[in-house]
Amino acid sequence: AFSVQGFKASVAGFTGISGDLGFAVSGSELVAVGRNFTAGYLDPTYGGIRVTNASFGLVANASGTAFELGGGSLQLAVAGLTNVTSGSTFAQFSTSGITLAAGRQVTAGGLGYSFATGISPASNVFAVTGFHATVQDFVSLAGNVGFSVTSGGIVAVADEVTATLSAGSYASLSTSGRLGLRVVNDQVALELTGTSLSANVANLANASADHVFVQYTSPTARVAQNDTLRVGPASYTFTRAISPGTVAFDVRGLSVTLFGVVTASGDIGFAYRPTERLIAGYATDFSAAFHVGDQIEASVSHATFDIRLGSQLLFALQGEARLRMFGLIDETVAVRVQPDYTRLTLDDNSQINAAVLACSAALPDLFFGRNGTGLTLEDASVGFAVATDLDSNRFWVAAKAQAS
């Protein structure tokens, strides 16, 4: 056995490795153990991926060559990705004919290494636990990610990564799902698909979604439908094409409760506006409804929905409203609804911080009654309002109709 300081090598083009290394021949095998190792590359122009201060084990025999690298610190330089941190790092490479069992111990030059997991033939994996990164002024990513370095660049695949769209400490939207990332020189393409949504937004609760699509491409990056990324046995397929310069946080089947009293639902797209420090969303064919038992209903359908999530929850909902009360009123009118933040004085002279949602409409004829029996008011107007206490779960309902 012997040891080498300042060893440098490249294994099958996967990664350059360097550090302190001990060699030994054991039977028909050549084994190597390293410490203070660096693996990967960082190009001064296009960046790259590298791990420093890692431990290393290698076995070469008649069946092929296998190595594993564990520990160390991740360095990832990719255009558009910032604030990159990670927990532990892990890399494996093997030729097509070799297999190593988990826990295999090797010693050389006074150094020892234990292979953490089994190595299958033709492995080519670079995995990172506790990975965190920020994508431009868009989302942050967090999770365990598998990387692979190919002649075309860097690809990453993960099964459970969280993407968070934040407006500072004021508001955030998060989804978890499968991630696909491809980096070729300065071209970056990323997609995360999830089936859940969580929200940390004042006066917005019970957030859920059928599907969430997070997409990002740099100005010159393009993704074709059915493009597939592979990292070892894992893969990710882009189910639809993505154009250059795409920045999207799209939610299908969104359902939320606003101010504890109004349920809103539909498909919507969100984006972060850094200069305003808020998350903006816009949707068409949206719906919202307020119910008190089965006696009072105020619902809006086929609406446009413009929402802002920041230090306050602001929105404008415009569409067709149905006002139904105690079986006496059942009218459909065009309305615009938005919250008005104010202080209200109650009957006992106490004051509350409130949000008032109100709508009103002019009606040529307003009929009060049932089964054709009742009263018709000509040139009428009707108004409806819901006031909710921002500091408790109390709310109040008011309605008014008048005619000339």
Short mmCIF file of C-alpha atoms in Angstrom, two decimals:
data_model
loop_
_atom_site.label_atom_id
_atom_site.label_comp_id
_atom_site.label_asym_id
_atom_site.label_seq_id
_atom_site.Cartn_x
_atom_site.Cartn_y
_atom_site.Cartn_z
CA ALA A 1 0.00 0.00 0.00
CA PHE A 2 1.07 3.57 -0.55
CA SER A 3 -0.41 7.07 -0.33
CA VAL A 4 -0.37 10.10 -2.63
CA GLN A 5 -0.94 13.74 -1.77
CA GLY A 6 -2.34 16.12 -4.36
CA PHE A 7 -3.75 13.33 -6.56
CA LYS A 8 -5.74 14.43 -9.64
CA ALA A 9 -7.80 12.33 -12.08
CA SER A 10 -10.93 12.13 -14.21
CA VAL A 11 -13.27 9.15 -14.26
CA ALA A 12 -15.10 8.49 -17.55
CA GLY A 13 -15.71 12.20 -18.03
CA PHE A 14 -18.18 12.23 -15.15
CA THR A 15 -16.15 14.39 -12.83
CA GLY A 16 -12.66 15.54 -12.11
CA ILE A 17 -11.39 14.40 -8.70
CA SER A 18 -8.43 15.54 -6.62
CA GLY A 19 -7.16 15.19 -3.07
CA ASP A 20 -5.08 12.94 -0.80
CA LEU A 21 -5.28 9.30 -1.81
CA GLY A 22 -4.09 5.91 -0.57
CA PHE A 23 -3.71 2.94 -2.95
CA ALA A 24 -3.51 -0.78 -2.16
CA VAL A 25 -3.71 -4.08 -4.02
CA SER A 26 -5.94 -6.65 -2.30
CA GLY A 27 -6.04 -9.99 -4.09
CA SER A 28 -7.14 -9.27 -7.63
CA GLU A 29 -8.47 -5.80 -6.79
CA LEU A 30 -7.00 -2.33 -6.76
CA VAL A 31 -8.54 -0.24 -3.99
CA ALA A 32 -8.16 3.44 -3.25
CA VAL A 33 -9.28 5.61 -0.34
CA GLY A 34 -9.22 9.39 -0.28
CA ARG A 35 -9.86 12.28 2.04
CA ASN A 36 -10.08 16.05 1.60
CA PHE A 37 -11.27 15.30 -1.91
CA THR A 38 -12.78 17.63 -4.46
CA ALA A 39 -15.07 16.29 -7.19
CA GLY A 40 -16.67 18.21 -10.04
CA TYR A 41 -15.93 21.27 -12.08
CA LEU A 42 -16.62 25.00 -12.01
CA ASP A 43 -16.20 26.87 -15.30
CA PRO A 44 -15.44 30.61 -14.85
CA THR A 45 -17.97 31.47 -17.56
CA TYR A 46 -20.72 28.86 -17.33
CA GLY A 47 -20.35 27.65 -13.75
CA GLY A 48 -20.79 24.01 -12.82
CA ILE A 49 -21.05 21.69 -9.82
CA ARG A 50 -18.39 20.66 -7.32
CA VAL A 51 -18.03 19.06 -3.87
CA THR A 52 -15.11 19.87 -1.60
CA ASN A 53 -13.61 18.23 1.52
CA ALA A 54 -15.22 14.87 0.82
CA SER A 55 -14.20 11.27 1.53
CA PHE A 56 -13.69 8.77 -1.25
CA GLY A 57 -13.55 5.03 -1.94
CA LEU A 58 -12.68 3.18 -5.16
CA VAL A 59 -12.57 -0.48 -6.18
CA ALA A 60 -11.24 -1.71 -9.54
CA ASN A 61 -11.16 -5.36 -10.61
CA ALA A 62 -11.69 -7.50 -13.69
CA SER A 63 -15.40 -6.61 -13.68
CA GLY A 64 -14.83 -2.86 -13.84
CA THR A 65 -14.41 0.21 -11.66
CA ALA A 66 -16.65 1.70 -8.99
CA PHE A 67 -16.25 4.72 -6.75
CA GLU A 68 -18.30 6.49 -4.11
CA LEU A 69 -17.81 9.92 -2.64
CA GLY A 70 -19.57 11.11 0.51
CA GLY A 71 -19.68 14.12 2.80
CA GLY A 72 -18.23 17.42 1.75
CA SER A 73 -19.72 20.78 0.82
CA LEU A 74 -21.62 21.54 -2.38
CA GLN A 75 -20.64 24.36 -4.71
CA LEU A 76 -23.15 24.95 -7.51
CA ALA A 77 -22.77 27.86 -9.93
CA VAL A 78 -25.66 28.03 -12.38
CA ALA A 79 -27.03 31.10 -14.14
CA GLY A 80 -30.25 32.13 -12.42
CA LEU A 81 -29.68 30.08 -9.23
CA THR A 82 -28.50 31.86 -6.07
CA ASN A 83 -28.26 31.23 -2.31
CA VAL A 84 -27.30 27.59 -2.92
CA THR A 85 -26.77 25.53 0.25
CA SER A 86 -26.97 21.84 1.08
CA GLY A 87 -26.64 19.26 3.79
CA SER A 88 -24.68 16.15 2.79
CA THR A 89 -23.49 15.25 -0.69
CA PHE A 90 -23.08 11.86 -2.31
CA ALA A 91 -21.66 10.69 -5.65
CA GLN A 92 -21.34 7.28 -7.30
CA PHE A 93 -19.87 6.07 -10.57
CA SER A 94 -19.42 2.53 -11.90
CA THR A 95 -18.71 0.85 -15.20
CA SER A 96 -21.21 -1.55 -16.68
CA GLY A 97 -19.85 -4.81 -15.23
CA ILE A 98 -19.22 -4.13 -11.52
CA THR A 99 -21.39 -4.40 -8.42
CA LEU A 100 -20.51 -3.47 -4.83
CA ALA A 101 -22.49 -4.34 -1.70
CA ALA A 102 -23.52 -1.72 0.84
CA GLY A 103 -21.14 -1.53 3.80
CA ARG A 104 -18.10 -2.75 1.82
CA GLN A 105 -14.96 -1.73 3.73
CA VAL A 106 -11.72 -0.77 1.98
CA THR A 107 -8.40 0.40 3.45
CA ALA A 108 -5.32 1.78 1.75
CA GLY A 109 -2.33 3.85 2.79
CA GLY A 110 -3.57 4.13 6.37
CA LEU A 111 -6.98 5.44 5.23
CA GLY A 112 -10.33 3.66 5.43
CA TYR A 113 -13.70 4.02 3.71
CA SER A 114 -17.09 2.25 4.03
CA PHE A 115 -19.43 2.31 1.02
CA ALA A 116 -22.71 3.75 2.31
CA THR A 117 -24.97 2.07 -0.23
CA GLY A 118 -24.65 -0.66 -2.79
CA ILE A 119 -23.37 0.29 -6.23
CA SER A 120 -25.11 -1.12 -9.29
CA PRO A 121 -23.51 -1.47 -12.71
CA ALA A 122 -23.33 1.72 -14.82
CA SER A 123 -24.15 4.08 -11.93
CA ASN A 124 -23.69 7.79 -12.58
CA VAL A 125 -25.21 9.76 -9.70
CA PHE A 126 -24.52 12.92 -7.77
CA ALA A 127 -27.04 13.35 -4.93
CA VAL A 128 -27.51 16.22 -2.48
CA THR A 129 -29.64 16.20 0.67
CA GLY A 130 -31.03 19.36 2.20
CA PHE A 131 -30.59 21.24 -1.07
CA HIS A 132 -31.76 24.88 -1.08
CA ALA A 133 -31.58 27.43 -3.89
CA THR A 134 -33.36 30.54 -5.14
CA VAL A 135 -34.40 30.85 -8.80
CA GLN A 136 -34.02 34.50 -9.85
CA ASP A 137 -36.78 36.75 -8.36
CA PHE A 138 -39.08 33.75 -8.49
CA VAL A 139 -39.23 30.65 -6.29
CA SER A 140 -36.98 29.03 -3.73
CA LEU A 141 -36.37 25.27 -3.93
CA ALA A 142 -35.78 22.85 -1.04
CA GLY A 143 -35.37 19.08 -0.94
CA ASN A 144 -33.13 16.14 -1.78
CA VAL A 145 -31.91 16.26 -5.39
CA GLY A 146 -30.02 13.87 -7.65
CA PHE A 147 -27.56 15.41 -10.11
CA SER A 148 -25.80 14.02 -13.15
CA VAL A 149 -23.03 15.62 -15.18
CA THR A 150 -23.13 14.83 -18.89
CA SER A 151 -21.30 16.08 -21.94
CA GLY A 152 -24.29 18.36 -22.50
CA GLY A 153 -24.27 19.95 -19.05
CA ILE A 154 -25.94 19.32 -15.68
CA VAL A 155 -29.29 17.65 -15.10
CA ALA A 156 -31.16 17.15 -11.83
CA VAL A 157 -34.17 15.02 -10.91
CA ALA A 158 -36.02 14.77 -7.59
CA ASP A 159 -39.21 13.18 -6.36
CA GLU A 160 -40.03 15.51 -3.45
CA VAL A 161 -38.91 19.12 -3.71
CA THR A 162 -40.76 22.13 -2.33
CA ALA A 163 -41.05 25.30 -4.42
CA THR A 164 -42.02 28.44 -2.52
CA LEU A 165 -43.15 31.73 -4.03
CA SER A 166 -42.64 34.41 -1.37
CA ALA A 167 -43.31 38.09 -0.84
CA GLY A 168 -40.76 38.58 1.91
CA SER A 169 -42.21 37.66 5.30
CA TYR A 170 -45.69 38.87 4.33
CA ALA A 171 -47.00 36.02 2.18
CA SER A 172 -45.97 32.78 0.53
CA LEU A 173 -47.37 29.97 -1.61
CA SER A 174 -45.73 26.53 -1.62
CA THR A 175 -46.11 23.27 -3.48
CA SER A 176 -44.20 19.99 -3.30
CA GLY A 177 -43.65 17.60 -6.16
CA ARG A 178 -41.31 16.19 -8.80
CA LEU A 179 -38.50 18.34 -10.15
CA GLY A 180 -36.65 18.33 -13.46
CA LEU A 181 -33.71 20.72 -14.04
CA ARG A 182 -31.42 21.03 -17.05
CA VAL A 183 -28.44 23.37 -17.39
CA VAL A 184 -26.53 23.69 -20.67
CA ASN A 185 -23.95 26.49 -20.54
CA ASP A 186 -26.04 29.57 -19.62
CA GLN A 187 -29.37 27.98 -20.57
CA VAL A 188 -31.50 26.86 -17.62
CA ALA A 189 -34.80 25.00 -17.78
CA LEU A 190 -36.74 23.94 -14.70
CA GLU A 191 -40.13 22.41 -14.02
CA LEU A 192 -41.80 21.22 -10.82
CA THR A 193 -45.20 19.54 -10.83
CA GLY A 194 -47.21 19.08 -7.63
CA THR A 195 -50.70 18.19 -6.47
CA SER A 196 -50.79 20.20 -3.26
CA LEU A 197 -50.73 23.86 -2.29
CA SER A 198 -50.11 25.55 1.04
CA ALA A 199 -50.45 29.27 1.72
CA ASN A 200 -49.09 31.51 4.43
CA VAL A 201 -51.20 34.60 3.78
CA ALA A 202 -53.16 36.71 6.27
CA ASN A 203 -56.93 36.30 5.84
CA LEU A 204 -56.51 33.47 3.31
CA ALA A 205 -56.98 29.91 4.54
CA ASN A 206 -57.85 26.34 3.50
CA ALA A 207 -55.75 26.52 0.33
CA SER A 208 -55.79 23.44 -1.88
CA ALA A 209 -55.19 22.64 -5.54
CA ASP A 210 -55.63 19.84 -8.05
CA HIS A 211 -52.34 20.53 -9.84
CA VAL A 212 -49.52 23.08 -9.57
CA PHE A 213 -47.00 23.75 -12.35
CA VAL A 214 -43.82 25.72 -11.60
CA GLN A 215 -41.80 26.52 -14.72
CA TYR A 216 -38.72 28.60 -15.39
CA THR A 217 -36.57 28.97 -18.49
CA SER A 218 -33.79 31.47 -19.05
CA PRO A 219 -34.18 33.85 -22.03
CA THR A 220 -32.60 31.46 -24.55
CA ALA A 221 -33.58 28.08 -23.07
CA ARG A 222 -36.28 25.98 -24.69
CA VAL A 223 -37.87 22.65 -23.74
CA ALA A 224 -39.55 20.32 -26.22
CA GLN A 225 -42.53 18.21 -25.27
CA ASN A 226 -41.50 14.78 -23.96
CA ASP A 227 -37.88 15.80 -23.36
CA THR A 228 -36.61 13.39 -20.68
CA LEU A 229 -33.91 13.94 -18.06
CA ARG A 230 -32.16 10.95 -16.45
CA VAL A 231 -30.12 10.66 -13.27
CA GLY A 232 -29.23 7.03 -12.71
CA PRO A 233 -32.50 5.07 -12.57
CA ALA A 234 -34.57 8.22 -11.97
CA SER A 235 -36.06 10.26 -14.79
CA TYR A 236 -38.25 13.29 -15.41
CA THR A 237 -40.26 13.93 -18.58
CA PHE A 238 -41.52 17.37 -19.60
CA THR A 239 -45.11 16.67 -20.64
CA ARG A 240 -45.43 19.90 -22.61
CA ALA A 241 -43.13 22.31 -24.40
CA ILE A 242 -41.78 25.36 -22.54
CA SER A 243 -40.87 28.55 -24.40
CA PRO A 244 -37.77 30.66 -23.66
CA GLY A 245 -38.20 33.22 -20.87
CA THR A 246 -41.06 31.39 -19.12
CA VAL A 247 -41.67 32.23 -15.44
CA ALA A 248 -44.86 30.53 -14.25
CA PHE A 249 -46.50 29.42 -11.01
CA ASP A 250 -49.81 28.09 -12.34
CA VAL A 251 -52.48 26.53 -10.14
CA ARG A 252 -55.31 24.42 -11.46
CA GLY A 253 -58.32 23.76 -9.29
CA LEU A 254 -57.41 26.33 -6.63
CA SER A 255 -59.75 26.56 -3.65
CA VAL A 256 -59.29 29.11 -0.83
CA THR A 257 -61.28 30.78 1.92
CA LEU A 258 -61.05 34.57 2.02
CA PHE A 259 -61.57 36.42 5.31
CA GLY A 260 -63.07 33.26 6.79
CA VAL A 261 -66.39 33.68 4.98
CA VAL A 262 -65.95 33.54 1.20
CA THR A 263 -64.88 30.45 -0.73
CA ALA A 264 -63.14 31.16 -4.05
CA SER A 265 -62.12 28.63 -6.70
CA GLY A 266 -60.74 28.33 -10.23
CA ASP A 267 -57.53 28.15 -12.26
CA ILE A 268 -55.02 30.97 -11.70
CA GLY A 269 -51.44 32.01 -12.41
CA PHE A 270 -49.19 33.75 -9.87
CA ALA A 271 -46.02 35.81 -10.17
CA TYR A 272 -43.76 37.69 -7.75
CA ARG A 273 -43.36 41.44 -8.21
CA PRO A 274 -40.09 42.33 -6.47
CA THR A 275 -40.42 46.12 -6.71
CA GLU A 276 -43.82 45.94 -4.98
CA ARG A 277 -42.87 43.04 -2.67
CA LEU A 278 -46.07 41.17 -3.39
CA ILE A 279 -47.41 38.10 -5.17
CA ALA A 280 -49.85 38.91 -7.96
CA GLY A 281 -52.38 36.53 -9.47
CA TYR A 282 -54.91 36.78 -12.26
CA ALA A 283 -57.64 34.44 -13.42
CA THR A 284 -60.68 34.30 -15.66
CA ASP A 285 -63.77 32.15 -15.20
CA PHE A 286 -63.30 32.25 -11.44
CA SER A 287 -66.00 31.61 -8.84
CA ALA A 288 -66.66 32.83 -5.31
CA ALA A 289 -69.50 32.12 -2.90
CA PHE A 290 -70.81 33.16 0.51
CA HIS A 291 -73.50 31.10 2.25
CA VAL A 292 -75.39 31.33 5.52
CA GLY A 293 -77.08 27.95 5.80
CA ASP A 294 -79.42 27.43 2.87
CA GLN A 295 -81.23 30.75 3.33
CA ILE A 296 -78.69 33.32 2.12
CA GLU A 297 -76.41 33.03 -0.89
CA ALA A 298 -74.22 35.60 -2.60
CA SER A 299 -72.15 33.96 -5.32
CA VAL A 300 -70.14 35.23 -8.29
CA SER A 301 -69.41 33.07 -11.33
CA HIS A 302 -67.61 33.45 -14.68
CA ALA A 303 -65.57 36.18 -13.02
CA THR A 304 -62.19 37.78 -13.51
CA PHE A 305 -60.13 37.59 -10.34
CA ASP A 306 -57.20 39.95 -9.73
CA ILE A 307 -55.44 39.27 -6.41
CA ARG A 308 -52.46 40.74 -4.54
CA LEU A 309 -50.76 38.91 -1.65
CA GLY A 310 -48.51 41.09 0.47
CA SER A 311 -48.83 43.07 3.67
CA GLN A 312 -52.60 42.97 2.98
CA LEU A 313 -54.85 40.65 1.01
CA LEU A 314 -56.31 42.67 -1.85
CA PHE A 315 -58.45 41.49 -4.73
CA ALA A 316 -61.02 42.56 -7.29
CA LEU A 317 -63.66 40.04 -8.37
CA GLN A 318 -65.86 40.99 -11.31
CA GLY A 319 -68.55 38.81 -12.82
CA GLU A 320 -72.15 37.61 -12.59
CA ALA A 321 -73.52 37.57 -9.05
CA ARG A 322 -76.51 35.63 -7.80
CA LEU A 323 -78.23 37.14 -4.73
CA ARG A 324 -80.64 34.77 -3.02
CA MET A 325 -82.22 35.54 0.35
CA PHE A 326 -84.88 33.63 2.31
CA GLY A 327 -86.66 32.64 -0.86
CA LEU A 328 -87.80 36.24 -1.35
CA ILE A 329 -84.99 37.50 -3.59
CA ASP A 330 -83.31 35.52 -6.36
CA GLU A 331 -81.57 37.84 -8.81
CA THR A 332 -78.51 37.65 -11.09
CA VAL A 333 -76.60 40.87 -11.70
CA ALA A 334 -73.16 42.03 -12.85
CA VAL A 335 -71.00 43.14 -9.90
CA ARG A 336 -67.47 44.05 -8.83
CA VAL A 337 -66.36 43.04 -5.33
CA GLN A 338 -63.24 44.06 -3.45
CA PRO A 339 -62.37 44.30 0.27
CA ASP A 340 -62.50 47.57 2.15
CA TYR A 341 -60.34 47.60 5.29
CA THR A 342 -61.87 49.81 7.95
CA ARG A 343 -62.72 50.16 11.64
CA LEU A 344 -66.34 49.49 12.53
CA THR A 345 -68.24 50.56 15.62
CA LEU A 346 -70.60 47.89 16.96
CA ASP A 347 -73.90 48.39 18.80
CA ASP A 348 -72.11 48.19 22.15
CA ASN A 349 -69.77 51.02 21.00
CA SER A 350 -66.77 48.69 20.79
CA GLN A 351 -64.63 48.94 17.67
CA ILE A 352 -63.11 46.23 15.50
CA ASN A 353 -60.68 46.00 12.60
CA ALA A 354 -62.81 44.75 9.75
CA ALA A 355 -62.84 43.88 6.09
CA VAL A 356 -66.09 44.66 4.30
CA LEU A 357 -67.06 42.90 1.09
CA ALA A 358 -69.94 44.66 -0.62
CA CYS A 359 -71.74 44.69 -3.93
CA SER A 360 -74.71 46.56 -5.31
CA ALA A 361 -76.72 46.64 -8.52
CA ALA A 362 -79.53 48.55 -10.19
CA LEU A 363 -82.50 46.45 -11.31
CA PRO A 364 -85.32 47.62 -13.59
CA ASP A 365 -87.73 45.43 -11.61
CA LEU A 366 -87.11 43.69 -8.28
CA PHE A 367 -89.60 41.02 -7.27
CA PHE A 368 -90.11 40.01 -3.65
CA GLY A 369 -92.19 36.91 -3.16
CA ARG A 370 -92.70 33.23 -3.86
CA ASN A 371 -94.43 31.25 -6.57
CA GLY A 372 -95.53 34.37 -8.43
CA THR A 373 -97.14 35.99 -5.38
CA GLY A 374 -95.41 39.06 -4.01
CA LEU A 375 -94.38 42.63 -4.73
CA THR A 376 -92.53 44.16 -7.69
CA LEU A 377 -90.43 47.30 -7.18
CA GLU A 378 -89.70 49.37 -10.28
CA ASP A 379 -86.33 51.11 -10.83
CA ALA A 380 -84.96 49.31 -7.79
CA SER A 381 -81.46 48.92 -6.40
CA VAL A 382 -80.17 46.22 -4.11
CA GLY A 383 -77.05 46.06 -1.97
CA PHE A 384 -75.39 43.23 -0.05
CA ALA A 385 -72.43 43.34 2.34
CA VAL A 386 -70.45 40.99 4.58
CA ALA A 387 -68.26 42.45 7.33
CA THR A 388 -65.72 40.18 9.01
CA ASP A 389 -63.74 40.83 12.18
CA LEU A 390 -60.06 40.49 11.28
CA ASP A 391 -59.14 39.54 14.85
CA SER A 392 -61.76 36.83 15.40
CA ASN A 393 -64.09 34.53 13.47
CA ARG A 394 -67.13 36.82 13.75
CA PHE A 395 -68.95 38.25 10.74
CA TRP A 396 -72.10 40.23 9.99
CA VAL A 397 -74.41 40.31 6.95
CA ALA A 398 -76.43 43.29 5.71
CA ALA A 399 -78.75 43.73 2.74
CA LYS A 400 -80.82 46.64 1.50
CA ALA A 401 -83.23 47.20 -1.38
CA GLN A 402 -84.96 50.40 -2.42
CA ALA A 403 -87.03 51.77 -5.26
CA SER A 404 -88.16 55.12 -6.52
#
